[in-house]
């Protein structure tokens, strides 16, 4: 049996990393559920498809963050997600500008803040950077969808 001892500094860094990842996963889950509720309630099929594209990308990134949380053995996080399900920040808005602003506030600003964290490993920063680029790409698509929808025929 091998025993590993870690310093208090390493324990603090590990705790910080776990809390940062859990926080961003929680935000992503809540945002995704909000956008999903809007898409499910929409009668506008093209709009709903656009939102489902956003949801799909979000879920993929959320699952990758959760995989990191699980690999770090940061503890149970499922109960935190269940709590957020009943507290959705935006509801019943089919205004893509509102959704884009919400998406920017939650995803882009959270990821940019996380990238500035000096305690994250290079591999995790690379993952976050890739997610950020994906989110910027999908947000551009949603904005283009909005422009096409508002263009007169």
Coordinates of C-alpha atoms in Angstrom, one line a residue:
X1 CA 0.0 0.0 0.0
X2 CA 1.3 3.4 -1.0
X3 CA 0.6 6.5 1.1
X4 CA 0.9 9.9 -0.4
X5 CA 1.1 13.0 1.6
X6 CA 0.3 16.4 0.2
X7 CA 1.2 19.8 1.5
X8 CA -1.3 22.2 2.8
X9 CA -0.6 24.4 -0.3
X10 CA -1.4 21.4 -2.6
X11 CA -4.6 20.7 -0.7
X12 CA -5.7 24.3 -1.0
X13 CA -5.0 24.3 -4.8
X14 CA -6.9 21.0 -5.2
X15 CA -9.8 22.4 -3.2
X16 CA -9.8 25.6 -5.2
X17 CA -9.7 23.7 -8.5
X18 CA -12.7 21.5 -7.4
X19 CA -14.7 24.5 -6.3
X20 CA -14.0 26.4 -9.6
X21 CA -15.0 23.5 -11.7
X22 CA -18.1 22.8 -9.7
X23 CA -19.1 26.4 -9.9
X24 CA -18.8 26.6 -13.6
X25 CA -20.6 23.2 -14.1
X26 CA -23.4 24.5 -11.9
X27 CA -23.7 27.7 -14.0
X28 CA -23.7 25.7 -17.2
X29 CA -26.3 23.3 -16.0
X30 CA -28.7 26.1 -14.9
X31 CA -28.1 28.1 -18.1
X32 CA -28.7 25.0 -20.3
X33 CA -31.9 24.1 -18.5
X34 CA -33.1 27.7 -18.9
X35 CA -32.5 27.7 -22.6
X36 CA -33.9 24.2 -22.9
X37 CA -37.1 25.3 -21.3
X38 CA -37.4 28.2 -23.7
X39 CA -36.8 25.9 -26.7
X40 CA -39.3 23.3 -25.5
X41 CA -42.0 26.0 -25.1
X42 CA -41.3 27.6 -28.5
X43 CA -43.8 27.2 -31.4
X44 CA -41.2 28.6 -33.8
X45 CA -39.4 25.5 -35.1
X46 CA -36.3 27.2 -36.6
X47 CA -35.8 29.1 -33.4
X48 CA -36.2 25.9 -31.3
X49 CA -33.7 24.1 -33.6
X50 CA -31.2 27.0 -33.1
X51 CA -31.6 26.8 -29.3
X52 CA -31.2 23.0 -29.4
X53 CA -27.9 23.5 -31.2
X54 CA -26.8 25.8 -28.4
X55 CA -28.0 23.3 -25.8
X56 CA -26.2 20.4 -27.5
X57 CA -22.9 22.3 -27.5
X58 CA -23.4 23.4 -23.9
X59 CA -24.1 19.8 -22.8
X60 CA -21.0 18.5 -24.5
X61 CA -18.8 21.0 -22.7
X62 CA -20.7 20.5 -19.4
X63 CA -20.1 16.8 -19.7
X64 CA -16.3 17.4 -20.2
X65 CA -16.2 19.6 -17.1
X66 CA -18.1 17.0 -15.1
X67 CA -15.6 14.3 -16.3
X68 CA -12.8 16.5 -14.9
X69 CA -14.7 16.9 -11.7
X70 CA -15.1 13.1 -11.5
X71 CA -11.5 12.4 -12.4
X72 CA -10.4 14.7 -9.6
X73 CA -12.8 12.9 -7.2
X74 CA -14.2 16.2 -6.1
X75 CA -17.2 14.7 -4.5
X76 CA -20.9 14.4 -5.3
X77 CA -22.2 17.1 -7.5
X78 CA -25.5 15.7 -8.7
X79 CA -27.5 17.1 -5.7
X80 CA -26.3 20.6 -6.7
X81 CA -27.7 20.2 -10.2
X82 CA -31.1 19.1 -8.9
X83 CA -31.4 22.2 -6.7
X84 CA -30.9 24.5 -9.7
X85 CA -33.6 22.9 -11.8
X86 CA -36.3 24.8 -10.1
X87 CA -34.5 28.2 -10.2
X88 CA -34.2 29.1 -13.9
X89 CA -33.0 32.7 -14.5
X90 CA -34.7 33.4 -17.8
X91 CA -38.1 32.1 -18.9
X92 CA -40.2 32.1 -22.0
X93 CA -38.2 34.6 -24.0
X94 CA -37.9 33.9 -27.7
X95 CA -35.8 37.1 -28.1
X96 CA -32.5 35.8 -29.3
X97 CA -30.8 39.0 -28.2
X98 CA -31.9 38.3 -24.6
X99 CA -30.7 34.7 -24.9
X100 CA -27.4 35.8 -26.5
X101 CA -26.8 38.3 -23.7
X102 CA -27.6 35.7 -21.1
X103 CA -25.3 33.2 -22.9
X104 CA -22.5 35.7 -22.9
X105 CA -22.9 36.6 -19.3
X106 CA -22.9 33.0 -18.1
X107 CA -20.6 31.1 -20.5
X108 CA -18.2 33.6 -22.0
X109 CA -17.6 35.7 -18.9
X110 CA -17.3 32.6 -16.6
X111 CA -14.8 30.9 -19.0
X112 CA -12.7 34.1 -19.4
X113 CA -12.6 34.5 -15.7
X114 CA -11.6 30.9 -15.3
X115 CA -8.8 31.3 -17.9
X116 CA -7.3 34.0 -15.8
X117 CA -6.9 31.7 -12.8
X118 CA -3.2 31.0 -12.2
X119 CA -3.8 27.8 -10.4
X120 CA -5.3 25.9 -13.3
X121 CA -3.2 23.3 -15.1
X122 CA -2.2 23.9 -18.7
X123 CA -4.3 21.0 -19.9
X124 CA -7.4 22.3 -18.2
X125 CA -6.7 25.8 -19.5
X126 CA -6.5 24.3 -23.0
X127 CA -9.8 22.6 -22.5
X128 CA -11.4 25.8 -21.3
X129 CA -9.9 27.7 -24.2
X130 CA -11.4 25.2 -26.6
X131 CA -14.8 25.4 -25.0
X132 CA -14.6 29.2 -25.1
X133 CA -13.9 29.1 -28.9
X134 CA -16.8 26.7 -29.4
X135 CA -19.1 28.9 -27.4
X136 CA -18.1 32.0 -29.4
X137 CA -18.6 30.1 -32.6
X138 CA -22.1 28.9 -31.6
X139 CA -23.0 32.3 -30.3
X140 CA -22.1 33.8 -33.7
X141 CA -24.4 31.2 -35.3
X142 CA -27.2 32.2 -33.1
X143 CA -26.7 35.9 -33.9
X144 CA -26.6 35.1 -37.6
X145 CA -29.8 33.2 -37.2
X146 CA -31.4 36.2 -35.6
X147 CA -30.2 38.4 -38.5
X148 CA -31.6 36.1 -41.0
X149 CA -34.9 35.9 -39.1
X150 CA -35.3 39.7 -39.0
X151 CA -34.3 40.3 -42.6
X152 CA -37.4 41.2 -44.7
X153 CA -38.1 39.0 -47.7

